[in-house]
Amino acid sequence: MIINANKYQSLIMKKKIAIVAGGDSSEYQVSLRSAEGLMSFMDNDKYDCTVCVLHGTDWHACYQNKEYPIDRNDFSFTAPDGHHTFDFAYITIHGTPGENGVLQGYFDLIHMPYSTSGVKIEAVTFNKFMLCTLLRSQPGLFVADSILLRKDEARPSDESIVERLGLPCFVKPNAGGSSFGVTKVKTIDQLSSAIDAALAEDNEVMIESLLTGTEITCGCYQGGGDLITFPLTEVVTDQEFFDYDAKYNGKVDEITPARIHPDTAARVQELTRTLFRLLGCYGIIRIDYILRGTPGEEEICLLEINTVPGMTATSFIPQQVRAAGLDIKDVLSDIIEGRL
């Protein structure tokens, strides 16, 4: 039997990539959808990819339509055709443990390269209040006033919260995503129940003053080469805010490139690059902003930084990659090869 030499060489040289999904937050299903997106985006000529789902202590690899337990000693698994190990972990868990540094610490311990920033940066960016406090003095960036509440501590009075932050205001889990547990509070009598809803998602709650203006988001990435910033996306919705329903049920217009002044777009992209470098990020991040003021001279207001952004076919990052004239498989390959 004659075997094509190039095909054989390709098979033996393929890197084994674990696409790590699931997690222990309300974003579990969103993460699984991102894993499906990544599987469709990856360069199959370079990589042999397996989705690995983590949920609590149930860690398993989805291999040949079956599930096999993952050995946490080295993140490997054994199937009827042999023992399987990985060269790289592409993390797409939104929330804990993939976006708060916990999983990154595990991979550091077993010396497995991965796709995101390191432990410290993941922990800081996932903690909304800490991140806002850190970046409040950053030139060219406005950060809204906020208050942090903890589940086991006495709450300030509703009146004192409203006196400081005003109404409407936002109540949100301090560590969370996809707008789970987030409430736009319009009246003081809504405040207590909004705090309870946020505490159901996290032990800490951030209450934040309202920012009004044009909502935009800017993605960027760095793998083995230069830091690349993507075209901005403008977010337009008839919902009270860009909540889960708007994000995942089509109740939003996502306009890429954003309909903003070119000078503003350039300032946002430069600020995004500055924050990426300042924090020491790696891989793909997405920063959400509000623009307010005169077109071309808007104040840039921080909403949040996503270090494990959604990667479904319709997510912001794939949209922005296409608008930049890039191929998503090349972006992912750059991130992988930058750490191998």
mmCIF file of C-alpha atoms in Angstrom:
data_model
loop_
_atom_site.group_PDB
_atom_site.id
_atom_site.type_symbol
_atom_site.label_atom_id
_atom_site.label_comp_id
_atom_site.label_asym_id
_atom_site.label_seq_id
_atom_site.Cartn_x
_atom_site.Cartn_y
_atom_site.Cartn_z
ATOM 1 C CA MET A 1 0.000 0.000 0.000
ATOM 2 C CA ILE A 2 1.336 3.440 -0.957
ATOM 3 C CA ILE A 3 0.817 6.243 1.561
ATOM 4 C CA ASN A 4 1.023 9.857 0.460
ATOM 5 C CA ALA A 5 4.167 11.159 2.216
ATOM 6 C CA ASN A 6 2.865 14.692 2.705
ATOM 7 C CA LYS A 7 -0.414 13.435 4.185
ATOM 8 C CA TYR A 8 1.444 11.075 6.531
ATOM 9 C CA GLN A 9 3.799 13.842 7.650
ATOM 10 C CA SER A 10 0.804 16.115 8.311
ATOM 11 C CA LEU A 11 -0.861 13.460 10.456
ATOM 12 C CA ILE A 12 2.149 12.825 12.666
ATOM 13 C CA MET A 13 2.945 16.532 13.076
ATOM 14 C CA LYS A 14 -0.514 17.692 14.111
ATOM 15 C CA LYS A 15 -0.625 19.308 17.539
ATOM 16 C CA LYS A 16 -3.213 18.012 20.002
ATOM 17 C CA ILE A 17 -5.467 20.824 21.165
ATOM 18 C CA ALA A 18 -7.905 20.600 24.072
ATOM 19 C CA ILE A 19 -10.794 23.024 23.660
ATOM 20 C CA VAL A 20 -11.725 23.461 27.311
ATOM 21 C CA ALA A 21 -15.379 24.366 27.897
ATOM 22 C CA GLY A 22 -18.194 24.192 30.452
ATOM 23 C CA GLY A 23 -17.392 25.602 33.869
ATOM 24 C CA ASP A 24 -19.340 26.227 37.037
ATOM 25 C CA SER A 25 -21.233 29.435 36.299
ATOM 26 C CA SER A 26 -24.506 30.335 34.608
ATOM 27 C CA GLU A 27 -22.525 30.711 31.375
ATOM 28 C CA TYR A 28 -22.068 26.926 31.042
ATOM 29 C CA GLN A 29 -24.250 26.612 27.934
ATOM 30 C CA VAL A 30 -22.726 29.733 26.365
ATOM 31 C CA SER A 31 -19.307 28.140 26.829
ATOM 32 C CA LEU A 32 -20.396 24.954 25.048
ATOM 33 C CA ARG A 33 -21.573 27.059 22.120
ATOM 34 C CA SER A 34 -18.204 28.811 22.021
ATOM 35 C CA ALA A 35 -16.502 25.399 21.946
ATOM 36 C CA GLU A 36 -18.601 24.457 18.909
ATOM 37 C CA GLY A 37 -17.539 27.705 17.257
ATOM 38 C CA LEU A 38 -13.860 27.081 17.968
ATOM 39 C CA MET A 39 -14.085 23.551 16.582
ATOM 40 C CA SER A 40 -15.423 24.994 13.324
ATOM 41 C CA PHE A 41 -12.774 27.758 13.214
ATOM 42 C CA MET A 42 -9.628 25.718 13.910
ATOM 43 C CA ASP A 43 -7.164 24.838 11.160
ATOM 44 C CA ASN A 44 -7.719 21.083 10.798
ATOM 45 C CA ASP A 45 -4.548 20.732 8.744
ATOM 46 C CA LYS A 46 -2.490 21.837 11.763
ATOM 47 C CA TYR A 47 -4.456 20.710 14.796
ATOM 48 C CA ASP A 48 -6.288 17.688 16.131
ATOM 49 C CA CYS A 49 -8.910 19.186 18.464
ATOM 50 C CA THR A 50 -10.936 17.587 21.239
ATOM 51 C CA VAL A 51 -13.593 19.330 23.325
ATOM 52 C CA CYS A 52 -13.026 18.792 27.047
ATOM 53 C CA VAL A 53 -15.940 19.683 29.310
ATOM 54 C CA LEU A 54 -15.391 20.659 32.946
ATOM 55 C CA HIS A 55 -18.244 20.910 35.419
ATOM 56 C CA GLY A 56 -17.476 20.655 39.113
ATOM 57 C CA THR A 57 -15.405 17.501 39.568
ATOM 58 C CA ASP A 58 -16.743 15.960 36.353
ATOM 59 C CA TRP A 59 -13.994 16.479 33.778
ATOM 60 C CA HIS A 60 -14.351 14.527 30.554
ATOM 61 C CA ALA A 61 -13.112 14.517 26.981
ATOM 62 C CA CYS A 62 -15.666 14.235 24.171
ATOM 63 C CA TYR A 63 -13.912 11.839 21.832
ATOM 64 C CA GLN A 64 -15.459 9.875 18.958
ATOM 65 C CA ASN A 65 -18.986 10.518 20.250
ATOM 66 C CA LYS A 66 -18.191 9.209 23.725
ATOM 67 C CA GLU A 67 -17.088 10.743 27.017
ATOM 68 C CA TYR A 68 -13.880 9.696 28.754
ATOM 69 C CA PRO A 69 -12.750 10.877 32.216
ATOM 70 C CA ILE A 70 -9.818 13.273 32.270
ATOM 71 C CA ASP A 71 -6.861 12.425 34.499
ATOM 72 C CA ARG A 72 -6.227 15.673 36.394
ATOM 73 C CA ASN A 73 -2.609 14.686 37.020
ATOM 74 C CA ASP A 74 -1.709 15.635 33.463
ATOM 75 C CA PHE A 75 -5.014 16.498 31.720
ATOM 76 C CA SER A 76 -4.985 13.306 29.658
ATOM 77 C CA PHE A 77 -7.570 10.618 28.950
ATOM 78 C CA THR A 78 -7.613 6.987 27.897
ATOM 79 C CA ALA A 79 -9.909 5.635 25.177
ATOM 80 C CA PRO A 80 -10.088 2.180 23.554
ATOM 81 C CA ASP A 81 -7.553 3.315 20.917
ATOM 82 C CA GLY A 82 -4.965 4.385 23.505
ATOM 83 C CA HIS A 83 -3.794 7.101 25.868
ATOM 84 C CA HIS A 84 -4.294 10.702 24.718
ATOM 85 C CA THR A 85 -2.360 13.764 25.861
ATOM 86 C CA PHE A 86 -2.537 17.395 24.763
ATOM 87 C CA ASP A 87 -0.005 19.963 23.603
ATOM 88 C CA PHE A 88 -2.149 23.035 24.279
ATOM 89 C CA ALA A 89 -5.353 24.072 26.069
ATOM 90 C CA TYR A 90 -7.621 26.566 24.337
ATOM 91 C CA ILE A 91 -9.757 27.867 27.212
ATOM 92 C CA THR A 92 -13.297 28.939 26.353
ATOM 93 C CA ILE A 93 -14.904 28.730 29.801
ATOM 94 C CA HIS A 94 -16.766 31.970 30.501
ATOM 95 C CA GLY A 95 -16.786 32.486 34.253
ATOM 96 C CA THR A 96 -15.268 30.247 36.892
ATOM 97 C CA PRO A 97 -12.867 28.442 36.693
ATOM 98 C CA GLY A 98 -11.713 29.546 33.229
ATOM 99 C CA GLU A 99 -11.943 33.320 33.422
ATOM 100 C CA ASN A 100 -10.838 34.014 36.996
ATOM 101 C CA GLY A 101 -7.363 32.461 37.032
ATOM 102 C CA VAL A 102 -8.247 29.183 38.758
ATOM 103 C CA LEU A 103 -7.868 26.974 35.675
ATOM 104 C CA GLN A 104 -4.823 28.926 34.528
ATOM 105 C CA GLY A 105 -3.139 28.101 37.842
ATOM 106 C CA TYR A 106 -3.857 24.409 37.314
ATOM 107 C CA PHE A 107 -2.382 24.460 33.804
ATOM 108 C CA ASP A 108 0.677 26.320 35.095
ATOM 109 C CA LEU A 109 1.216 23.556 37.668
ATOM 110 C CA ILE A 110 1.142 20.784 35.050
ATOM 111 C CA HIS A 111 3.132 22.897 32.528
ATOM 112 C CA MET A 112 0.399 22.963 29.897
ATOM 113 C CA PRO A 113 0.470 26.060 27.651
ATOM 114 C CA TYR A 114 -2.900 27.794 27.252
ATOM 115 C CA SER A 115 -4.650 30.514 25.267
ATOM 116 C CA THR A 116 -5.416 33.223 27.826
ATOM 117 C CA SER A 117 -3.631 35.660 30.083
ATOM 118 C CA GLY A 118 -2.049 34.334 33.272
ATOM 119 C CA VAL A 119 -3.466 33.820 36.754
ATOM 120 C CA LYS A 120 -2.999 37.357 38.074
ATOM 121 C CA ILE A 121 -4.493 39.107 35.062
ATOM 122 C CA GLU A 122 -7.465 36.741 34.830
ATOM 123 C CA ALA A 123 -8.214 37.239 38.532
ATOM 124 C CA VAL A 124 -8.002 41.028 38.327
ATOM 125 C CA THR A 125 -10.065 41.464 35.144
ATOM 126 C CA PHE A 126 -12.765 39.073 36.347
ATOM 127 C CA ASN A 127 -13.264 41.111 39.513
ATOM 128 C CA LYS A 128 -15.169 44.103 38.139
ATOM 129 C CA PHE A 129 -14.773 46.320 41.195
ATOM 130 C CA MET A 130 -11.042 45.648 41.509
ATOM 131 C CA LEU A 131 -10.493 46.292 37.800
ATOM 132 C CA CYS A 132 -12.403 49.578 37.885
ATOM 133 C CA THR A 133 -10.494 50.692 40.969
ATOM 134 C CA LEU A 134 -7.187 49.837 39.274
ATOM 135 C CA LEU A 135 -7.994 51.685 36.044
ATOM 136 C CA ARG A 136 -9.816 54.700 37.469
ATOM 137 C CA SER A 137 -6.734 56.913 37.143
ATOM 138 C CA GLN A 138 -5.784 55.729 33.653
ATOM 139 C CA PRO A 139 -5.430 58.767 31.307
ATOM 140 C CA GLY A 140 -8.078 58.978 28.587
ATOM 141 C CA LEU A 141 -10.449 56.613 30.380
ATOM 142 C CA PHE A 142 -13.496 57.349 32.554
ATOM 143 C CA VAL A 143 -14.684 54.771 35.079
ATOM 144 C CA ALA A 144 -18.102 55.076 36.714
ATOM 145 C CA ASP A 145 -18.462 55.430 40.482
ATOM 146 C CA SER A 146 -19.371 52.166 42.196
ATOM 147 C CA ILE A 147 -19.963 50.459 45.538
ATOM 148 C CA LEU A 148 -19.001 46.898 46.497
ATOM 149 C CA LEU A 149 -21.248 44.768 48.738
ATOM 150 C CA ARG A 150 -20.464 41.330 50.178
ATOM 151 C CA LYS A 151 -22.992 38.638 51.095
ATOM 152 C CA ASP A 152 -21.926 38.263 54.731
ATOM 153 C CA GLU A 153 -21.484 41.953 55.474
ATOM 154 C CA ALA A 154 -24.041 44.538 56.542
ATOM 155 C CA ARG A 155 -25.563 46.465 53.636
ATOM 156 C CA PRO A 156 -25.628 50.242 53.543
ATOM 157 C CA SER A 157 -29.108 51.697 53.419
ATOM 158 C CA ASP A 158 -30.851 51.926 50.076
ATOM 159 C CA GLU A 159 -31.094 55.673 50.623
ATOM 160 C CA SER A 160 -27.325 56.072 51.051
ATOM 161 C CA ILE A 161 -26.644 54.031 47.911
ATOM 162 C CA VAL A 162 -29.034 56.119 45.829
ATOM 163 C CA GLU A 163 -27.692 59.349 47.307
ATOM 164 C CA ARG A 164 -24.191 58.447 46.143
ATOM 165 C CA LEU A 165 -24.845 56.753 42.782
ATOM 166 C CA GLY A 166 -28.191 58.202 41.716
ATOM 167 C CA LEU A 167 -30.950 56.526 39.726
ATOM 168 C CA PRO A 168 -31.078 54.663 37.455
ATOM 169 C CA CYS A 169 -28.084 52.562 38.508
ATOM 170 C CA PHE A 170 -26.840 49.063 37.709
ATOM 171 C CA VAL A 171 -26.608 46.182 40.145
ATOM 172 C CA LYS A 172 -24.453 43.295 38.956
ATOM 173 C CA PRO A 173 -22.480 40.313 40.258
ATOM 174 C CA ASN A 174 -18.904 41.423 40.841
ATOM 175 C CA ALA A 175 -17.635 38.320 39.056
ATOM 176 C CA GLY A 176 -19.839 37.099 36.230
ATOM 177 C CA GLY A 177 -20.770 37.514 32.610
ATOM 178 C CA SER A 178 -23.505 37.324 29.959
ATOM 179 C CA SER A 179 -25.516 39.753 32.142
ATOM 180 C CA PHE A 180 -26.717 36.998 34.480
ATOM 181 C CA GLY A 181 -27.976 38.612 37.693
ATOM 182 C CA VAL A 182 -27.701 42.152 36.290
ATOM 183 C CA THR A 183 -30.522 44.633 36.931
ATOM 184 C CA LYS A 184 -31.045 48.188 35.816
ATOM 185 C CA VAL A 185 -32.609 49.754 38.907
ATOM 186 C CA LYS A 186 -34.918 52.679 38.212
ATOM 187 C CA THR A 187 -36.583 53.186 41.579
ATOM 188 C CA ILE A 188 -35.313 52.808 45.123
ATOM 189 C CA ASP A 189 -37.847 50.081 45.942
ATOM 190 C CA GLN A 190 -36.250 47.846 43.238
ATOM 191 C CA LEU A 191 -32.799 48.020 44.799
ATOM 192 C CA SER A 192 -33.061 45.332 47.472
ATOM 193 C CA SER A 193 -34.427 42.637 45.150
ATOM 194 C CA ALA A 194 -31.809 43.529 42.521
ATOM 195 C CA ILE A 195 -29.047 43.014 45.088
ATOM 196 C CA ASP A 196 -30.553 39.650 46.043
ATOM 197 C CA ALA A 197 -30.631 38.602 42.375
ATOM 198 C CA ALA A 198 -26.955 39.503 41.960
ATOM 199 C CA LEU A 199 -26.012 37.686 45.173
ATOM 200 C CA ALA A 200 -27.589 34.547 43.740
ATOM 201 C CA GLU A 201 -24.815 34.618 41.117
ATOM 202 C CA ASP A 202 -21.865 35.736 43.242
ATOM 203 C CA ASN A 203 -20.918 36.483 46.854
ATOM 204 C CA GLU A 204 -19.989 40.047 45.910
ATOM 205 C CA VAL A 205 -22.147 42.672 44.216
ATOM 206 C CA MET A 206 -21.105 45.866 42.466
ATOM 207 C CA ILE A 207 -23.581 48.735 42.272
ATOM 208 C CA GLU A 208 -22.580 51.214 39.615
ATOM 209 C CA SER A 209 -23.752 54.619 38.489
ATOM 210 C CA LEU A 210 -25.444 54.740 35.092
ATOM 211 C CA LEU A 211 -23.433 55.552 31.982
ATOM 212 C CA THR A 212 -25.439 56.696 28.957
ATOM 213 C CA GLY A 213 -24.199 57.022 25.417
ATOM 214 C CA THR A 214 -23.154 54.822 22.503
ATOM 215 C CA GLU A 215 -22.131 51.308 23.519
ATOM 216 C CA ILE A 216 -19.196 49.870 21.592
ATOM 217 C CA THR A 217 -16.825 46.962 21.953
ATOM 218 C CA CYS A 218 -13.261 46.558 20.723
ATOM 219 C CA GLY A 219 -11.419 43.274 20.383
ATOM 220 C CA CYS A 220 -7.703 42.744 20.057
ATOM 221 C CA TYR A 221 -5.225 39.915 20.277
ATOM 222 C CA GLN A 222 -1.575 39.049 20.479
ATOM 223 C CA GLY A 223 -0.089 35.664 19.827
ATOM 224 C CA GLY A 224 3.394 35.216 18.504
ATOM 225 C CA GLY A 225 3.421 38.476 16.565
ATOM 226 C CA ASP A 226 2.222 42.069 16.795
ATOM 227 C CA LEU A 227 -0.678 43.298 18.908
ATOM 228 C CA ILE A 228 -3.634 43.560 16.505
ATOM 229 C CA THR A 229 -6.734 45.663 17.190
ATOM 230 C CA PHE A 230 -9.949 44.849 15.354
ATOM 231 C CA PRO A 231 -12.607 47.230 13.966
ATOM 232 C CA LEU A 232 -15.103 48.342 16.608
ATOM 233 C CA THR A 233 -18.646 47.043 16.939
ATOM 234 C CA GLU A 234 -21.559 49.309 17.866
ATOM 235 C CA VAL A 235 -24.240 47.700 20.011
ATOM 236 C CA VAL A 236 -27.827 48.897 19.522
ATOM 237 C CA THR A 237 -30.753 47.316 21.373
ATOM 238 C CA ASP A 238 -34.322 48.178 22.307
ATOM 239 C CA GLN A 239 -33.876 46.306 25.596
ATOM 240 C CA GLU A 240 -33.235 48.213 28.820
ATOM 241 C CA PHE A 241 -29.577 47.276 28.373
ATOM 242 C CA PHE A 242 -27.448 44.696 26.545
ATOM 243 C CA ASP A 243 -28.776 41.787 28.609
ATOM 244 C CA TYR A 244 -28.770 38.020 27.998
ATOM 245 C CA ASP A 245 -31.917 38.205 25.865
ATOM 246 C CA ALA A 246 -30.338 40.843 23.635
ATOM 247 C CA LYS A 247 -27.012 39.008 23.422
ATOM 248 C CA TYR A 248 -28.241 35.533 22.583
ATOM 249 C CA ASN A 249 -31.808 35.850 21.300
ATOM 250 C CA GLY A 250 -31.213 38.322 18.497
ATOM 251 C CA LYS A 251 -32.703 41.405 20.155
ATOM 252 C CA VAL A 252 -29.789 43.619 19.180
ATOM 253 C CA ASP A 253 -28.142 45.208 16.166
ATOM 254 C CA GLU A 254 -24.386 44.657 16.077
ATOM 255 C CA ILE A 255 -22.857 47.079 13.603
ATOM 256 C CA THR A 256 -19.259 46.477 12.534
ATOM 257 C CA PRO A 257 -17.480 48.808 11.914
ATOM 258 C CA ALA A 258 -19.207 51.095 14.431
ATOM 259 C CA ARG A 259 -20.855 54.272 13.123
ATOM 260 C CA ILE A 260 -18.594 56.643 15.021
ATOM 261 C CA HIS A 261 -16.123 59.392 14.110
ATOM 262 C CA PRO A 262 -12.834 57.971 12.739
ATOM 263 C CA ASP A 263 -10.849 59.959 15.310
ATOM 264 C CA THR A 264 -12.888 58.393 18.123
ATOM 265 C CA ALA A 265 -12.437 54.914 16.677
ATOM 266 C CA ALA A 266 -8.678 55.451 16.527
ATOM 267 C CA ARG A 267 -8.605 56.665 20.150
ATOM 268 C CA VAL A 268 -10.590 53.643 21.330
ATOM 269 C CA GLN A 269 -8.295 51.243 19.491
ATOM 270 C CA GLU A 270 -5.203 52.915 20.912
ATOM 271 C CA LEU A 271 -6.663 52.858 24.428
ATOM 272 C CA THR A 272 -7.490 49.151 23.993
ATOM 273 C CA ARG A 273 -3.896 48.429 23.005
ATOM 274 C CA THR A 274 -2.667 50.473 25.974
ATOM 275 C CA LEU A 275 -4.845 48.518 28.424
ATOM 276 C CA PHE A 276 -3.789 45.204 26.877
ATOM 277 C CA ARG A 277 -0.123 46.081 27.412
ATOM 278 C CA LEU A 278 -0.666 47.675 30.816
ATOM 279 C CA LEU A 279 -2.347 44.569 32.180
ATOM 280 C CA GLY A 280 -0.010 42.143 30.431
ATOM 281 C CA CYS A 281 -2.706 40.229 28.567
ATOM 282 C CA TYR A 282 -2.313 37.375 26.107
ATOM 283 C CA GLY A 283 -4.559 35.888 23.436
ATOM 284 C CA ILE A 284 -7.866 37.534 22.557
ATOM 285 C CA ILE A 285 -9.565 40.087 24.782
ATOM 286 C CA ARG A 286 -12.575 42.328 24.221
ATOM 287 C CA ILE A 287 -13.169 45.628 25.999
ATOM 288 C CA ASP A 288 -16.649 47.145 26.234
ATOM 289 C CA TYR A 289 -17.060 50.915 26.405
ATOM 290 C CA ILE A 290 -19.650 53.668 26.460
ATOM 291 C CA LEU A 291 -18.974 56.815 24.414
ATOM 292 C CA ARG A 292 -20.588 60.027 25.584
ATOM 293 C CA GLY A 293 -20.304 63.617 24.425
ATOM 294 C CA THR A 294 -19.743 65.426 21.130
ATOM 295 C CA PRO A 295 -19.018 63.152 18.119
ATOM 296 C CA GLY A 296 -15.295 63.047 17.501
ATOM 297 C CA GLU A 297 -14.542 64.266 21.017
ATOM 298 C CA GLU A 298 -16.396 61.678 23.085
ATOM 299 C CA GLU A 299 -15.335 60.661 26.551
ATOM 300 C CA ILE A 300 -14.413 56.952 26.586
ATOM 301 C CA CYS A 301 -16.016 55.150 29.538
ATOM 302 C CA LEU A 302 -15.035 51.637 30.601
ATOM 303 C CA LEU A 303 -17.701 48.977 31.059
ATOM 304 C CA GLU A 304 -15.679 45.779 31.403
ATOM 305 C CA ILE A 305 -12.842 43.681 30.026
ATOM 306 C CA ASN A 306 -13.564 40.186 28.704
ATOM 307 C CA THR A 307 -10.492 37.946 28.598
ATOM 308 C CA VAL A 308 -12.420 34.880 27.382
ATOM 309 C CA PRO A 309 -14.876 36.422 24.914
ATOM 310 C CA GLY A 310 -17.602 34.430 23.178
ATOM 311 C CA MET A 311 -16.519 32.531 20.074
ATOM 312 C CA THR A 312 -19.738 31.431 18.416
ATOM 313 C CA ALA A 313 -20.107 32.161 14.709
ATOM 314 C CA THR A 314 -22.141 35.292 15.514
ATOM 315 C CA SER A 315 -20.085 36.531 18.489
ATOM 316 C CA PHE A 316 -18.384 39.931 18.400
ATOM 317 C CA ILE A 317 -14.835 38.655 17.892
ATOM 318 C CA PRO A 318 -15.489 36.550 14.766
ATOM 319 C CA GLN A 319 -17.459 39.499 13.346
ATOM 320 C CA GLN A 320 -14.569 41.873 14.007
ATOM 321 C CA VAL A 321 -11.980 39.453 12.634
ATOM 322 C CA ARG A 322 -13.941 39.253 9.371
ATOM 323 C CA ALA A 323 -14.274 43.043 9.238
ATOM 324 C CA ALA A 324 -10.500 43.321 9.640
ATOM 325 C CA GLY A 325 -10.034 41.125 6.564
ATOM 326 C CA LEU A 326 -8.439 38.356 8.623
ATOM 327 C CA ASP A 327 -9.160 34.635 8.790
ATOM 328 C CA ILE A 328 -10.216 33.450 12.244
ATOM 329 C CA LYS A 329 -8.256 30.208 11.850
ATOM 330 C CA ASP A 330 -5.058 32.229 11.352
ATOM 331 C CA VAL A 331 -5.792 34.283 14.481
ATOM 332 C CA LEU A 332 -6.300 31.133 16.552
ATOM 333 C CA SER A 333 -3.173 29.545 15.079
ATOM 334 C CA ASP A 334 -1.151 32.628 15.982
ATOM 335 C CA ILE A 335 -2.310 32.384 19.597
ATOM 336 C CA ILE A 336 -1.512 28.671 19.779
ATOM 337 C CA GLU A 337 1.866 28.880 18.091
ATOM 338 C CA GLY A 338 2.863 31.853 20.233
ATOM 339 C CA ARG A 339 3.086 29.569 23.264
ATOM 340 C CA LEU A 340 4.228 26.273 21.742
#
